[in-house]
Amino acid sequence: GRGWIHETSLADWQFVLDVNLTGAFLCAKYAIPHMIKAGGGSYVVTSSIAGSVIGPGGSAASYAVSKAAVIQLARQIAVDYGPQGIRANAIQPSAVADSNLGKHASEDRATHTTPAAQLPRGKGWQPIARPGDPFKDYGSAIAFLLSDDAAFITAIALPVDGGFLAT
């Protein structure tokens, strides 16, 4: 999903939206009736820090747009289905340990001709200087949001980002 908007093909744009947003929508669409029947439930979707912070031009327009939309999907579910006992939240991970992002990013960059823009604020700094562990960091946050300990938490986007969004 990397690339400038004017260099992104409709097929690539649609692919990223289908995976990140339509996939989350379909999960909710088919889970919500079961939650209503059960008298409630909790839906947690994975967004990204990219859902709140825009990268430099040419970095990941379709990805950022899809991850911001995922946050709004969770909020819409929370508002629409809260009266039926359903909570909905999103987590916003930063870097993920052992991800394929670097490989795919270099493949995507090879297909675009416009150089990447520089952010006026400089590169973000993450106070906890390591990538997040998919199980210990992100999985624990999801487990908490799914649990009864989070019974009064709904419609939030929880940064699980080592402090990245604070910089």
Short mmCIF file of C-alpha atoms in Angstrom, two decimals, residues 20-125:
data_model
loop_
_atom_site.label_atom_id
_atom_site.label_comp_id
_atom_site.label_asym_id
_atom_site.label_seq_id
_atom_site.Cartn_x
_atom_site.Cartn_y
_atom_site.Cartn_z
CA ASN A 20 -7.90 -3.60 5.92
CA LEU A 21 -11.42 -2.14 5.90
CA THR A 22 -13.74 -4.54 4.10
CA GLY A 23 -12.21 -7.47 5.98
CA ALA A 24 -12.93 -5.75 9.31
CA PHE A 25 -16.45 -4.88 8.13
CA LEU A 26 -17.19 -8.48 7.12
CA CYS A 27 -15.96 -9.80 10.47
CA ALA A 28 -18.27 -7.37 12.26
CA LYS A 29 -21.19 -7.99 9.92
CA TYR A 30 -21.21 -11.71 10.63
CA ALA A 31 -20.22 -11.54 14.32
CA ILE A 32 -22.70 -8.87 15.45
CA PRO A 33 -25.86 -10.97 15.00
CA HIS A 34 -24.31 -13.64 17.27
CA MET A 35 -23.38 -10.99 19.82
CA ILE A 36 -26.92 -9.58 19.77
CA LYS A 37 -28.34 -13.08 20.27
CA ALA A 38 -25.91 -13.64 23.17
CA GLY A 39 -26.89 -10.35 24.82
CA GLY A 40 -23.62 -8.54 24.11
CA GLY A 41 -20.01 -8.90 23.21
CA SER A 42 -16.83 -7.10 22.32
CA TYR A 43 -15.34 -6.38 18.90
CA VAL A 44 -11.70 -5.31 18.64
CA VAL A 45 -10.08 -4.43 15.34
CA THR A 46 -6.45 -3.70 14.53
CA SER A 47 -5.85 -0.24 13.11
CA SER A 48 -2.40 1.36 13.15
CA ILE A 49 -0.67 4.51 14.29
CA ALA A 50 -0.99 5.39 10.60
CA GLY A 51 -4.71 5.84 11.32
CA SER A 52 -3.81 8.97 13.33
CA VAL A 53 -0.50 10.22 11.90
CA ILE A 54 0.12 10.95 8.25
CA GLY A 55 3.48 9.87 6.91
CA PRO A 56 5.46 11.77 4.29
CA GLY A 57 4.01 12.03 0.81
CA GLY A 58 4.39 8.82 -1.11
CA SER A 59 4.62 6.70 1.99
CA ALA A 60 1.31 4.93 2.41
CA ALA A 61 -1.79 6.89 1.46
CA SER A 62 -4.08 3.90 0.95
CA TYR A 63 -2.85 2.23 4.13
CA ALA A 64 -3.30 5.35 6.28
CA VAL A 65 -6.78 6.02 4.87
CA SER A 66 -7.86 2.41 5.44
CA LYS A 67 -6.55 2.37 9.02
CA ALA A 68 -8.29 5.66 9.88
CA ALA A 69 -11.50 4.21 8.45
CA VAL A 70 -11.12 1.10 10.63
CA ILE A 71 -11.14 3.34 13.72
CA GLN A 72 -14.37 4.96 12.53
CA LEU A 73 -15.86 1.52 11.85
CA ALA A 74 -15.21 0.51 15.48
CA ARG A 75 -16.73 3.78 16.72
CA GLN A 76 -19.81 3.34 14.52
CA ILE A 77 -20.31 -0.18 15.84
CA ALA A 78 -19.92 1.07 19.43
CA VAL A 79 -22.56 3.76 18.94
CA ASP A 80 -25.00 1.65 16.93
CA TYR A 81 -24.81 -1.52 19.01
CA GLY A 82 -23.93 -0.24 22.49
CA PRO A 83 -27.59 -0.42 23.55
CA GLN A 84 -27.46 -4.17 22.78
CA GLY A 85 -24.45 -4.64 25.05
CA ILE A 86 -21.83 -4.64 22.31
CA ARG A 87 -18.57 -2.76 22.76
CA ALA A 88 -16.20 -1.98 19.90
CA ASN A 89 -12.64 -0.66 20.01
CA ALA A 90 -9.51 -0.47 17.90
CA ILE A 91 -5.86 -0.86 18.79
CA GLN A 92 -3.19 1.22 17.06
CA PRO A 93 0.10 -0.67 16.90
CA SER A 94 3.37 0.89 15.80
CA ALA A 95 6.20 -1.26 14.45
CA VAL A 96 5.70 -5.01 14.71
CA ALA A 97 8.57 -7.37 15.53
CA ASP A 98 9.30 -9.85 12.74
CA SER A 99 6.92 -8.26 10.22
CA ASN A 100 7.19 -8.38 6.44
CA LEU A 101 6.76 -4.59 6.15
CA GLY A 102 10.35 -3.85 5.09
CA LYS A 103 10.26 -6.42 2.30
CA HIS A 104 6.92 -5.24 0.95
CA ALA A 105 7.82 -1.56 1.31
CA SER A 106 10.94 -1.96 -0.81
CA GLU A 107 8.92 -3.84 -3.45
CA ASP A 108 6.33 -1.04 -3.51
CA ARG A 109 8.96 1.73 -3.71
CA ALA A 110 10.46 0.11 -6.79
CA THR A 111 7.23 0.70 -8.73
CA HIS A 112 6.88 4.46 -8.00
CA THR A 113 8.79 7.26 -9.69
CA THR A 114 8.00 10.26 -7.48
CA PRO A 115 10.50 10.60 -4.62
CA ALA A 116 9.19 10.45 -1.07
CA ALA A 117 8.52 13.80 0.58
CA GLN A 118 10.07 14.76 3.89
CA LEU A 119 7.92 15.41 6.94
CA PRO A 120 8.20 18.96 8.26
CA ARG A 121 8.29 17.61 11.82
CA GLY A 122 11.10 15.16 11.17
CA LYS A 123 11.03 11.47 11.90
CA GLY A 124 8.89 10.34 14.80
CA TRP A 125 10.71 9.00 17.82
#
